[in-house]
Amino acid sequence: MSQFKWSHLYLWVVFALLYLPIGFLIVYSFNSGDVMQGWQGFSWSHYQELLGDAHLLEIVLDTLVLALLSSTLATAIGTMGALWIDRQPRELTKNFLLSLNNILLVSPDVIIGASFLILFTALGFSLGFVSVLLAHIAFSIPIVVLMVLPRLREMNQSLIAAARDLGANSWQVLSQIVLPVIFPGILAGFFMAFTYSLDDFAVTFFVTGNGFTTLSVEIYSRARQGVSLEINALSTMMFLVSLLLVLCYYLIALRPKKPAAARRRRQEANS
Amino acid sequence: MKTRNQMKTRISWTYLIFYGGWLLLFVIAPLLLLLWQSLNTGSGHLSLDNYGQFFTSGLYLTMAFNSVWYAFLITLVTLLISYPTAYFISQLKHQQFWLLLVILPTWINLLLKTYAFIGLLSHNGVVNSLMAGLGLGSHQLLFTNWSFMLVAAYIEIPFMILPIFNALTEIDPLLSRASQDLGASKWQTWRKVTLPLSMPGVKAGIQAVFIPSLSLFMVTRLIGGNRVITLGTAIEEHFLVTQNWGLGSTIGMILIFAMVIAMILTRDRRKS
């Protein structure tokens, strides 16, 4: 029994360390002083400052719009990619395409950023919102493919055969059978792409020009000049939003939609 | 029948154009351009000058060695913290809830987390105040190799815990029960059954941590000052500051080479 307690203590310590920096950011967002040291009493002043900072709020909005747009487009293209790879008759072609797909997932961010910068320059593309958007779509596509593919593999093939026997054309099979079945994978891919885009710094830093910044790039440039607690206020609000998003995601992903699914899960749990 | 086939081909063509187009334009072309750029010295024809410059410079070789060494240390520290964490979580009742708590910090912007450490570790920061309170005196914590490793390990821990946890939960619990029935102690069971079976997760975790650790240039800039220079920092420097794309691309190719070696060493042999 004593060993059991040690493992709990270990977990408590690890989780405390994981959340220490985040808690620290949040606590100091309410500091009436101007720096992240020396507590000077509770105040909302940094939140007021944040709400009055149109420039920073605009950047937050831009970041969100970018994440939404890029993850939506990446989800569409990634789903097509998964369907295409899954349809390849030869295992060798499939593996080759999957390896190509995974290159951007395993590449270090700086390599992706630098090579995209060369690409955009070679194409004579001006750097700005569009180049950042294209880059975000590009690095989000492979993760969507990886989220959708397992669903396609698990799919019951006789469903498609049955639909075809009943006279459905390709589009009907796709929209009525395949897409609904793989939808959880598509949704998971979308969420992953969205977070990839929100969190990205290195790639954006390379392909953004002077006109467009995302939150990460802005924090980077501000942090180098010296810290302002306005950023803490912003991060607290963003933490709450991510908390909400994660909760929503888990409610969608974990909640059994049909009684049958619940029954199956219960049976699995009991066995 | 004819229309059905036409429809099928049309859909396939759409997939090919969008996804295949993406593969060509954003996967293959950038890599080729990077290679071409690394062979380009500005004179118009291809040469290995950049590679020569890299391999004859003590500075660059030390930097490459340091970068790999730090990535190795970061991976090791992360692994040592994460394996027990993943193991203990896999023994808990509400696994999904605890796993959610591991994932949540990854949803917070990387720069914000790095930024928090500037406040924690700065000269008059919380850690230094604590140490001064304990009579240990205050120290220069920011802009050291240690602080860089600490922050990098902090960022990477969730990415190590997740694959190890997944591998651990895939192990059939009957195996460890059988091992204990046959008289193995808890430690022996872990050593002979659980650890070998969780190796794929460990390898996946090492891959997920080692490669990004080679290129964390913002952490080296913000936390390591400019004292820790990694391959990633050098690439950023050459591309965005000194504008020497040729040499930057050469360092990029070396980084890709390091990455490929890391992947071969941690390959899951059962699948291939």
Coordinates of C-alpha atoms in Angstrom, one line a residue:
Chain A
M1 CA 0.0 0.0 0.0
S2 CA 2.9 2.4 0.8
Q3 CA 4.2 2.0 -2.7
F4 CA 0.9 3.2 -4.0
K5 CA 1.1 6.4 -2.1
W6 CA 4.6 7.1 -3.4
S7 CA 3.3 6.9 -7.0
H8 CA 0.6 9.4 -6.1
L9 CA 3.1 11.7 -4.5
Y10 CA 5.2 11.5 -7.7
L11 CA 2.2 12.3 -9.9
W12 CA 1.3 15.3 -7.7
V13 CA 4.8 16.7 -8.0
V14 CA 4.9 16.2 -11.8
F15 CA 1.5 17.9 -12.2
A16 CA 2.4 20.7 -9.9
L17 CA 5.5 21.4 -12.0
L18 CA 3.5 21.1 -15.2
Y19 CA 1.1 23.7 -14.0
L20 CA 3.5 25.9 -12.0
P21 CA 4.4 28.2 -14.9
I22 CA 0.8 28.5 -16.1
G23 CA -0.4 29.3 -12.5
F24 CA 2.4 31.8 -12.2
L25 CA 1.3 33.6 -15.4
I26 CA -2.3 33.7 -14.2
V27 CA -1.6 34.9 -10.7
Y28 CA 0.6 37.7 -11.8
S29 CA -2.0 38.9 -14.4
F30 CA -3.8 40.3 -11.3
N31 CA -0.7 42.0 -9.9
S32 CA -1.2 45.7 -9.5
G33 CA 2.6 46.2 -10.1
D34 CA 4.0 46.2 -13.6
V35 CA 6.4 43.3 -13.5
M36 CA 6.3 39.5 -12.8
Q37 CA 8.1 39.9 -9.5
G38 CA 7.1 41.3 -6.1
W39 CA 3.4 40.9 -5.5
Q40 CA 1.8 44.4 -5.0
G41 CA -1.8 43.6 -4.5
F42 CA -4.8 42.6 -6.5
S43 CA -5.9 44.6 -9.5
W44 CA -7.8 44.3 -12.8
S45 CA -5.7 47.0 -14.4
H46 CA -3.9 44.7 -16.8
Y47 CA -7.2 43.4 -18.1
Q48 CA -8.4 46.9 -18.6
E49 CA -5.2 47.7 -20.4
L50 CA -5.7 44.6 -22.6
L51 CA -9.2 45.5 -23.5
G52 CA -8.1 49.0 -24.5
D53 CA -5.3 47.7 -26.7
A54 CA -6.9 47.6 -30.1
H55 CA -3.6 46.5 -31.8
L56 CA -3.2 43.4 -29.6
L57 CA -6.9 42.4 -29.8
E58 CA -6.6 42.7 -33.6
I59 CA -3.6 40.3 -33.6
V60 CA -5.6 37.9 -31.4
L61 CA -8.5 38.1 -33.9
D62 CA -6.1 37.6 -36.9
T63 CA -4.6 34.6 -35.1
L64 CA -8.0 33.0 -34.6
V65 CA -9.2 33.7 -38.1
L66 CA -6.0 32.3 -39.5
A67 CA -6.3 29.2 -37.4
L68 CA -10.0 28.7 -38.4
L69 CA -9.3 29.2 -42.1
S70 CA -6.2 27.1 -42.3
S71 CA -7.6 24.2 -40.3
T72 CA -10.8 24.2 -42.3
L73 CA -9.0 24.1 -45.6
A74 CA -6.4 21.6 -44.3
T75 CA -9.2 19.4 -43.1
A76 CA -10.8 19.4 -46.5
I77 CA -7.5 18.6 -48.3
G78 CA -6.3 16.2 -45.7
T79 CA -9.6 14.2 -45.9
M80 CA -9.2 14.0 -49.7
G81 CA -5.7 12.8 -49.2
A82 CA -6.7 10.1 -46.7
L83 CA -9.5 8.9 -49.1
W84 CA -7.0 8.9 -52.0
I85 CA -4.3 7.0 -50.0
D86 CA -6.8 4.5 -48.7
R87 CA -8.0 3.8 -52.3
Q88 CA -4.5 2.9 -53.6
P89 CA -4.6 -0.8 -54.6
R90 CA -0.9 -1.5 -53.9
E91 CA 0.5 -1.6 -50.4
L92 CA 3.8 -0.2 -51.6
T93 CA 2.2 2.9 -53.1
K94 CA 0.3 3.4 -49.9
N95 CA 3.4 3.3 -47.8
F96 CA 5.3 5.5 -50.1
L97 CA 2.5 8.2 -50.1
L98 CA 2.3 7.9 -46.3
S99 CA 6.1 8.5 -45.9
L100 CA 5.7 11.6 -48.1
N101 CA 2.8 12.6 -46.0
N102 CA 4.8 12.3 -42.8
I103 CA 7.8 14.4 -43.9
L104 CA 6.3 17.7 -42.7
L105 CA 5.2 16.1 -39.4
V106 CA 8.6 14.9 -38.4
S107 CA 10.6 17.8 -39.9
P108 CA 11.9 20.4 -37.4
D109 CA 10.0 23.6 -37.5
V110 CA 12.9 25.7 -38.6
I111 CA 13.4 23.5 -41.6
I112 CA 9.8 23.8 -42.6
G113 CA 10.0 27.6 -42.1
A114 CA 13.2 28.1 -44.0
S115 CA 12.3 25.9 -46.9
F116 CA 8.8 27.6 -47.2
L117 CA 10.6 30.9 -47.2
I118 CA 12.8 29.8 -50.1
L119 CA 9.6 28.4 -51.9
F120 CA 7.6 31.6 -51.5
T121 CA 10.6 33.7 -52.6
A122 CA 11.2 31.4 -55.6
L123 CA 7.6 31.8 -56.6
G124 CA 7.8 35.5 -56.3
F125 CA 5.2 35.5 -53.6
S126 CA 5.0 38.5 -51.3
L127 CA 5.1 37.6 -47.6
G128 CA 2.1 38.3 -45.5
F129 CA -1.3 36.9 -44.5
V130 CA -1.5 34.6 -47.6
S131 CA 1.9 33.1 -47.2
V132 CA 1.3 32.4 -43.5
L133 CA -2.1 30.9 -44.4
L134 CA -0.6 28.6 -47.1
A135 CA 2.2 27.5 -44.7
H136 CA -0.3 26.7 -41.9
I137 CA -2.5 24.8 -44.3
A138 CA 0.5 22.9 -45.6
F139 CA 1.8 21.8 -42.2
S140 CA -1.7 20.9 -40.9
I141 CA -2.6 18.6 -43.8
P142 CA -0.5 15.5 -42.7
I143 CA -2.0 15.4 -39.2
V144 CA -5.5 15.4 -40.7
V145 CA -4.6 12.5 -43.0
L146 CA -3.2 10.6 -40.0
M147 CA -6.4 11.2 -38.0
V148 CA -8.8 10.2 -40.8
L149 CA -6.9 7.1 -42.2
P150 CA -7.5 4.7 -39.2
R151 CA -11.3 5.5 -39.4
L152 CA -11.3 4.6 -43.1
R153 CA -9.4 1.3 -42.4
E154 CA -11.9 0.3 -39.6
M155 CA -14.9 1.1 -41.8
N156 CA -17.1 -1.8 -42.7
Q157 CA -16.6 -2.3 -46.5
S158 CA -19.9 -4.1 -46.9
L159 CA -21.7 -0.8 -46.2
I160 CA -20.2 0.6 -49.4
A161 CA -21.0 -2.6 -51.4
A162 CA -24.5 -2.4 -50.1
A163 CA -24.9 1.2 -51.1
R164 CA -23.5 0.4 -54.6
D165 CA -25.9 -2.5 -55.0
L166 CA -28.8 -0.2 -54.1
G167 CA -27.6 2.1 -57.0
A168 CA -25.7 4.9 -55.2
N169 CA -23.2 6.7 -57.3
S170 CA -19.7 7.6 -56.1
W171 CA -20.8 11.0 -54.7
Q172 CA -23.7 9.5 -52.8
V173 CA -21.5 6.8 -51.4
L174 CA -19.0 9.4 -50.3
S175 CA -21.5 11.9 -48.8
Q176 CA -24.1 9.4 -47.4
I177 CA -21.9 6.6 -46.2
V178 CA -18.1 7.3 -46.0
L179 CA -18.1 10.9 -44.7
P180 CA -20.6 10.2 -41.8
V181 CA -18.6 7.1 -40.7
I182 CA -15.2 8.9 -40.7
F183 CA -16.6 12.1 -39.3
P184 CA -15.1 11.6 -35.8
G185 CA -11.6 11.3 -37.4
I186 CA -12.3 14.4 -39.5
L187 CA -13.3 16.3 -36.4
A188 CA -10.3 15.2 -34.4
G189 CA -8.1 16.2 -37.4
F190 CA -9.7 19.7 -37.5
F191 CA -9.1 20.2 -33.8
M192 CA -5.5 19.1 -34.1
A193 CA -4.9 21.4 -37.1
F194 CA -6.6 24.3 -35.2
T195 CA -4.2 23.9 -32.2
Y196 CA -1.2 23.4 -34.5
S197 CA -2.0 26.7 -36.2
L198 CA -2.7 28.6 -32.9
D199 CA 0.5 27.3 -31.3
D200 CA 2.9 27.7 -34.2
F201 CA 5.7 30.1 -33.9
A202 CA 8.7 29.0 -35.8
V203 CA 7.2 28.5 -39.2
T204 CA 5.1 31.7 -39.0
F205 CA 8.2 33.6 -37.9
F206 CA 9.9 32.6 -41.2
V207 CA 7.1 33.3 -43.6
T208 CA 5.5 36.4 -42.2
G209 CA 6.5 39.7 -43.6
N210 CA 6.3 43.0 -41.9
G211 CA 2.6 43.5 -42.4
F212 CA 1.1 40.5 -40.6
T213 CA 1.8 39.1 -37.2
T214 CA 0.3 36.3 -35.1
L215 CA 0.1 36.2 -31.3
S216 CA 3.2 34.0 -31.0
V217 CA 5.3 36.3 -33.1
E218 CA 4.0 39.3 -31.2
I219 CA 4.8 37.8 -27.8
Y220 CA 8.3 36.8 -29.1
S221 CA 9.1 40.4 -30.1
R222 CA 7.5 41.9 -26.9
A223 CA 9.3 39.3 -24.6
R224 CA 12.6 40.4 -26.1
Q225 CA 12.0 44.0 -25.2
G226 CA 10.9 43.2 -21.6
V227 CA 7.8 41.7 -20.1
S228 CA 4.4 43.4 -19.7
L229 CA 1.7 42.0 -17.6
E230 CA -0.9 42.7 -20.3
I231 CA 0.5 39.5 -21.9
N232 CA -0.3 37.7 -18.6
A233 CA -3.9 38.9 -18.7
L234 CA -4.1 37.8 -22.3
S235 CA -2.6 34.4 -21.5
T236 CA -5.1 33.9 -18.6
M237 CA -8.0 34.5 -20.9
M238 CA -6.5 32.2 -23.6
F239 CA -6.0 29.5 -21.0
L240 CA -9.7 29.7 -20.0
V241 CA -10.7 29.6 -23.7
S242 CA -8.5 26.5 -24.3
L243 CA -9.9 24.9 -21.2
L244 CA -13.4 25.4 -22.6
L245 CA -12.4 24.1 -26.0
V246 CA -10.8 21.0 -24.5
L247 CA -13.9 20.4 -22.4
C248 CA -16.1 20.7 -25.4
Y249 CA -13.9 18.5 -27.5
Y250 CA -13.9 15.8 -24.8
L251 CA -17.7 16.1 -24.4
I252 CA -18.1 15.5 -28.2
A253 CA -15.4 12.8 -28.4
L254 CA -16.2 10.8 -25.2
R255 CA -20.0 11.2 -24.9
P256 CA -21.6 8.1 -26.3
K257 CA -24.0 9.2 -29.0
K258 CA -26.2 6.1 -29.0
P259 CA -27.3 3.8 -26.3
A260 CA -25.7 0.9 -28.3
A261 CA -22.3 2.6 -28.1
A262 CA -22.7 3.0 -24.3
R263 CA -23.6 -0.6 -23.9
R264 CA -20.6 -1.7 -25.9
R265 CA -18.3 0.5 -23.9
R266 CA -19.7 -0.9 -20.7
Q267 CA -19.2 -4.4 -21.9
E268 CA -15.7 -3.6 -22.8
A269 CA -15.1 -2.1 -19.4
N270 CA -16.5 -5.2 -17.6
S271 CA -14.7 -7.7 -19.7
Chain B
M1 CA -22.5 2.4 -65.5
K2 CA -20.6 4.8 -67.6
T3 CA -21.8 7.9 -65.6
R4 CA -20.9 6.1 -62.4
N5 CA -17.3 5.5 -63.6
Q6 CA -17.1 9.1 -64.8
M7 CA -18.2 10.3 -61.4
K8 CA -15.6 8.1 -59.7
T9 CA -12.8 9.3 -61.9
R10 CA -13.8 12.9 -61.4
I11 CA -13.7 12.5 -57.6
S12 CA -10.3 10.8 -57.8
W13 CA -9.0 13.6 -60.0
T14 CA -10.1 16.2 -57.4
Y15 CA -8.2 14.3 -54.7
L16 CA -5.2 14.0 -56.9
I17 CA -5.1 17.7 -57.8
F18 CA -5.5 19.0 -54.2
Y19 CA -3.6 16.4 -52.2
G20 CA -1.1 15.5 -54.9
G21 CA -0.6 19.2 -55.6
W22 CA 0.1 19.8 -51.9
L23 CA 2.6 16.9 -51.9
L24 CA 4.5 18.4 -54.9
L25 CA 4.4 22.0 -53.9
F26 CA 4.8 21.9 -50.1
V27 CA 6.6 18.7 -49.5
I28 CA 8.9 17.8 -52.4
A29 CA 9.6 21.3 -53.9
P30 CA 10.7 22.9 -50.5
L31 CA 13.1 20.0 -49.8
L32 CA 14.6 20.2 -53.4
L33 CA 14.9 24.0 -53.1
L34 CA 16.6 23.7 -49.7
L35 CA 19.1 21.2 -51.2
W36 CA 19.6 23.4 -54.3
Q37 CA 20.1 26.5 -52.1
S38 CA 22.7 24.6 -50.0
L39 CA 24.7 23.9 -53.1
N40 CA 24.4 27.5 -54.3
T41 CA 27.1 30.0 -53.4
G42 CA 25.7 32.9 -55.3
S43 CA 28.1 32.5 -58.2
G44 CA 25.3 30.8 -60.2
H45 CA 26.8 27.4 -60.5
L46 CA 26.5 24.5 -58.0
S47 CA 29.3 23.8 -55.6
L48 CA 30.0 22.1 -52.3
D49 CA 31.6 25.3 -50.9
N50 CA 29.0 25.7 -48.1
Y51 CA 29.5 22.2 -47.0
G52 CA 33.3 22.7 -47.1
Q53 CA 32.9 25.9 -45.0
F54 CA 30.8 24.0 -42.4
F55 CA 33.0 21.0 -42.0
T56 CA 36.3 22.9 -41.8
S57 CA 35.0 25.4 -39.3
G58 CA 35.6 24.5 -35.6
L59 CA 32.8 26.8 -34.6
Y60 CA 30.2 25.1 -36.7
L61 CA 31.3 21.6 -35.8
T62 CA 31.3 22.4 -32.0
M63 CA 27.8 23.9 -32.5
A64 CA 26.5 20.8 -34.3
F65 CA 28.0 18.6 -31.6
N66 CA 26.5 20.8 -28.8
S67 CA 23.2 20.9 -30.4
V68 CA 22.9 17.1 -30.7
W69 CA 24.4 16.7 -27.2
Y70 CA 21.8 19.1 -25.7
A71 CA 18.9 17.4 -27.6
F72 CA 20.2 14.1 -26.2
L73 CA 20.2 15.4 -22.6
I74 CA 16.8 17.1 -23.0
T75 CA 15.4 13.8 -24.3
L76 CA 17.0 11.8 -21.5
V77 CA 15.7 14.1 -18.7
T78 CA 12.2 14.1 -20.3
L79 CA 12.2 10.4 -20.6
L80 CA 13.3 9.9 -16.9
I81 CA 10.4 12.2 -15.8
S82 CA 7.8 10.9 -18.2
Y83 CA 8.1 7.1 -18.0
P84 CA 7.1 6.9 -14.3
T85 CA 4.4 9.5 -14.9
A86 CA 2.9 7.6 -17.8
Y87 CA 3.2 4.3 -15.9
F88 CA 1.5 5.6 -12.7
I89 CA -1.3 7.3 -14.8
S90 CA -1.9 4.0 -16.6
Q91 CA -2.5 2.4 -13.1
L92 CA -5.1 5.0 -12.1
K93 CA -8.8 4.7 -12.2
H94 CA -9.7 7.9 -14.0
Q95 CA -6.9 7.7 -16.7
Q96 CA -8.7 9.8 -19.2
F97 CA -9.1 12.7 -16.8
W98 CA -5.4 12.6 -15.9
L99 CA -4.4 12.3 -19.5
L100 CA -6.5 15.4 -20.2
L101 CA -4.5 17.2 -17.5
V102 CA -1.3 16.2 -19.4
I103 CA -2.6 17.4 -22.7
L104 CA -4.0 20.7 -21.5
P105 CA -0.6 22.5 -21.2
T106 CA 0.1 21.7 -24.8
W107 CA -2.9 23.7 -25.8
I108 CA -1.3 26.8 -24.3
N109 CA 0.8 28.8 -26.6
L110 CA 4.5 27.7 -26.6
L111 CA 5.7 31.3 -26.4
L112 CA 3.4 32.0 -23.4
K113 CA 4.9 29.1 -21.5
T114 CA 8.5 30.1 -22.4
Y115 CA 7.6 33.7 -21.3
A116 CA 6.4 32.4 -17.9
F117 CA 9.9 31.1 -17.3
I118 CA 11.4 34.5 -17.9
G119 CA 9.5 35.7 -14.9
L120 CA 10.2 32.6 -12.8
L121 CA 13.9 32.5 -13.4
S122 CA 14.8 36.2 -13.8
H123 CA 17.3 37.9 -11.4
N124 CA 14.6 39.0 -8.9
G125 CA 12.2 36.3 -9.9
V126 CA 10.3 33.8 -7.7
V127 CA 13.0 31.0 -7.8
N128 CA 15.8 33.4 -6.8
S129 CA 13.6 35.0 -4.1
L130 CA 12.9 31.5 -2.7
M131 CA 16.6 30.6 -2.8
A132 CA 17.6 33.8 -1.1
G133 CA 14.9 33.1 1.6
L134 CA 16.5 29.7 2.2
G135 CA 19.9 31.4 2.6
L136 CA 21.2 30.0 -0.7
G137 CA 21.8 33.4 -2.2
S138 CA 20.5 34.5 -5.6
H139 CA 22.1 33.2 -8.8
Q140 CA 22.1 34.0 -12.5
L141 CA 19.5 31.4 -13.7
L142 CA 18.3 32.9 -17.0
F143 CA 20.6 32.7 -20.0
T144 CA 22.3 29.5 -18.9
N145 CA 22.5 26.1 -20.4
W146 CA 20.6 24.7 -17.4
S147 CA 17.7 27.0 -17.8
F148 CA 17.5 26.2 -21.6
M149 CA 17.4 22.5 -20.8
L150 CA 14.8 23.0 -18.0
V151 CA 12.4 24.9 -20.3
A152 CA 12.9 22.6 -23.2
A153 CA 12.2 19.6 -21.1
Y154 CA 9.2 21.3 -19.6
I155 CA 7.8 21.9 -23.1
E156 CA 8.4 18.4 -24.3
I157 CA 7.2 16.3 -21.3
P158 CA 3.6 15.9 -22.6
F159 CA 4.8 14.7 -26.0
M160 CA 6.8 12.0 -24.2
I161 CA 4.1 10.9 -21.7
L162 CA 1.4 10.4 -24.4
P163 CA 3.1 7.8 -26.6
I164 CA 4.5 5.9 -23.6
F165 CA 1.0 5.9 -22.0
N166 CA -0.6 4.6 -25.2
A167 CA 2.0 1.8 -25.4
L168 CA 1.4 0.9 -21.7
T169 CA -2.3 0.7 -22.0
E170 CA -2.0 -1.5 -25.1
I171 CA -0.3 -4.2 -23.0
D172 CA -2.6 -7.0 -22.1
P173 CA -3.0 -6.9 -18.3
L174 CA -3.2 -10.7 -18.3
L175 CA 0.5 -10.8 -19.2
S176 CA 1.6 -9.1 -16.0
R177 CA -0.9 -11.1 -14.0
A178 CA 0.6 -14.3 -15.5
S179 CA 4.1 -13.1 -14.7
Q180 CA 3.1 -12.5 -11.0
D181 CA 1.4 -15.9 -10.9
L182 CA 4.6 -17.5 -12.0
G183 CA 6.3 -16.0 -9.0
A184 CA 7.9 -12.8 -10.4
S185 CA 8.1 -9.8 -8.1
K186 CA 6.6 -6.5 -9.1
W187 CA 10.0 -5.3 -10.1
Q188 CA 10.8 -8.4 -12.2
T189 CA 7.4 -8.1 -13.9
W190 CA 8.1 -4.5 -14.8
R191 CA 11.7 -5.3 -15.9
K192 CA 10.9 -8.4 -18.0
V193 CA 7.3 -7.8 -19.2
T194 CA 6.1 -4.2 -19.1
L195 CA 9.3 -2.4 -20.1
P196 CA 10.1 -4.4 -23.2
L197 CA 6.4 -4.2 -24.3
S198 CA 6.3 -0.4 -23.8
M199 CA 9.5 0.1 -25.9
P200 CA 7.6 1.2 -29.0
G201 CA 6.0 4.0 -27.0
V202 CA 9.4 5.0 -25.6
K203 CA 10.9 5.1 -29.1
A204 CA 8.0 7.2 -30.4
G205 CA 8.5 9.5 -27.5
I206 CA 12.2 9.9 -28.1
Q207 CA 11.4 10.7 -31.8
A208 CA 8.8 13.3 -30.7
V209 CA 11.2 15.0 -28.4
F210 CA 14.7 14.7 -29.9
I211 CA 13.9 16.2 -33.2
P212 CA 12.2 19.4 -32.0
S213 CA 14.9 19.8 -29.4
L214 CA 17.4 20.3 -32.2
S215 CA 15.5 23.3 -33.4
L216 CA 14.0 25.2 -30.5
F217 CA 15.5 28.5 -31.5
M218 CA 13.1 30.7 -29.6
V219 CA 13.9 29.0 -26.3
T220 CA 17.6 29.4 -26.9
R221 CA 17.0 33.1 -27.7
L222 CA 14.6 34.0 -24.8
I223 CA 15.9 31.7 -22.1
G224 CA 19.4 30.7 -23.1
G225 CA 20.3 34.2 -24.1
N226 CA 22.5 34.0 -27.0
R227 CA 24.9 31.7 -25.2
V228 CA 23.4 28.5 -26.2
I229 CA 23.6 28.2 -30.0
T230 CA 21.9 25.2 -31.6
L231 CA 21.5 24.2 -35.2
G232 CA 18.0 25.7 -35.1
T233 CA 19.3 29.0 -33.9
A234 CA 22.0 29.0 -36.5
I235 CA 19.5 28.4 -39.3
E236 CA 17.3 31.2 -38.1
E237 CA 20.3 33.5 -37.8
H238 CA 21.4 32.8 -41.4
F239 CA 18.0 33.1 -42.9
L240 CA 16.6 36.1 -41.1
V241 CA 19.5 38.0 -39.8
T242 CA 22.7 37.6 -41.9
Q243 CA 20.7 36.6 -45.0
N244 CA 23.2 33.9 -45.9
W245 CA 20.7 31.4 -47.2
G246 CA 23.3 29.1 -48.8
L247 CA 25.0 28.4 -45.5
G248 CA 21.6 28.3 -43.7
S249 CA 20.4 25.7 -46.1
T250 CA 23.6 23.7 -45.6
I251 CA 23.0 23.7 -41.8
G252 CA 19.4 22.7 -42.6
M253 CA 20.5 19.7 -44.6
I254 CA 22.8 18.7 -41.7
L255 CA 19.8 19.0 -39.3
I256 CA 17.8 16.8 -41.7
F257 CA 20.7 14.3 -41.7
A258 CA 20.7 14.3 -37.8
M259 CA 17.0 13.8 -37.9
V260 CA 17.1 10.8 -40.3
I261 CA 19.8 9.2 -38.1
A262 CA 17.7 9.7 -35.0
M263 CA 14.7 8.1 -36.8
I264 CA 16.6 5.1 -38.0
L265 CA 18.0 4.5 -34.5
T266 CA 14.5 4.7 -32.9
R267 CA 12.7 2.8 -35.7
D268 CA 10.0 0.4 -34.6
R269 CA 11.5 -2.8 -36.1
R270 CA 8.3 -4.9 -35.5
K271 CA 6.5 -3.0 -38.2
S272 CA 9.1 -2.9 -40.9

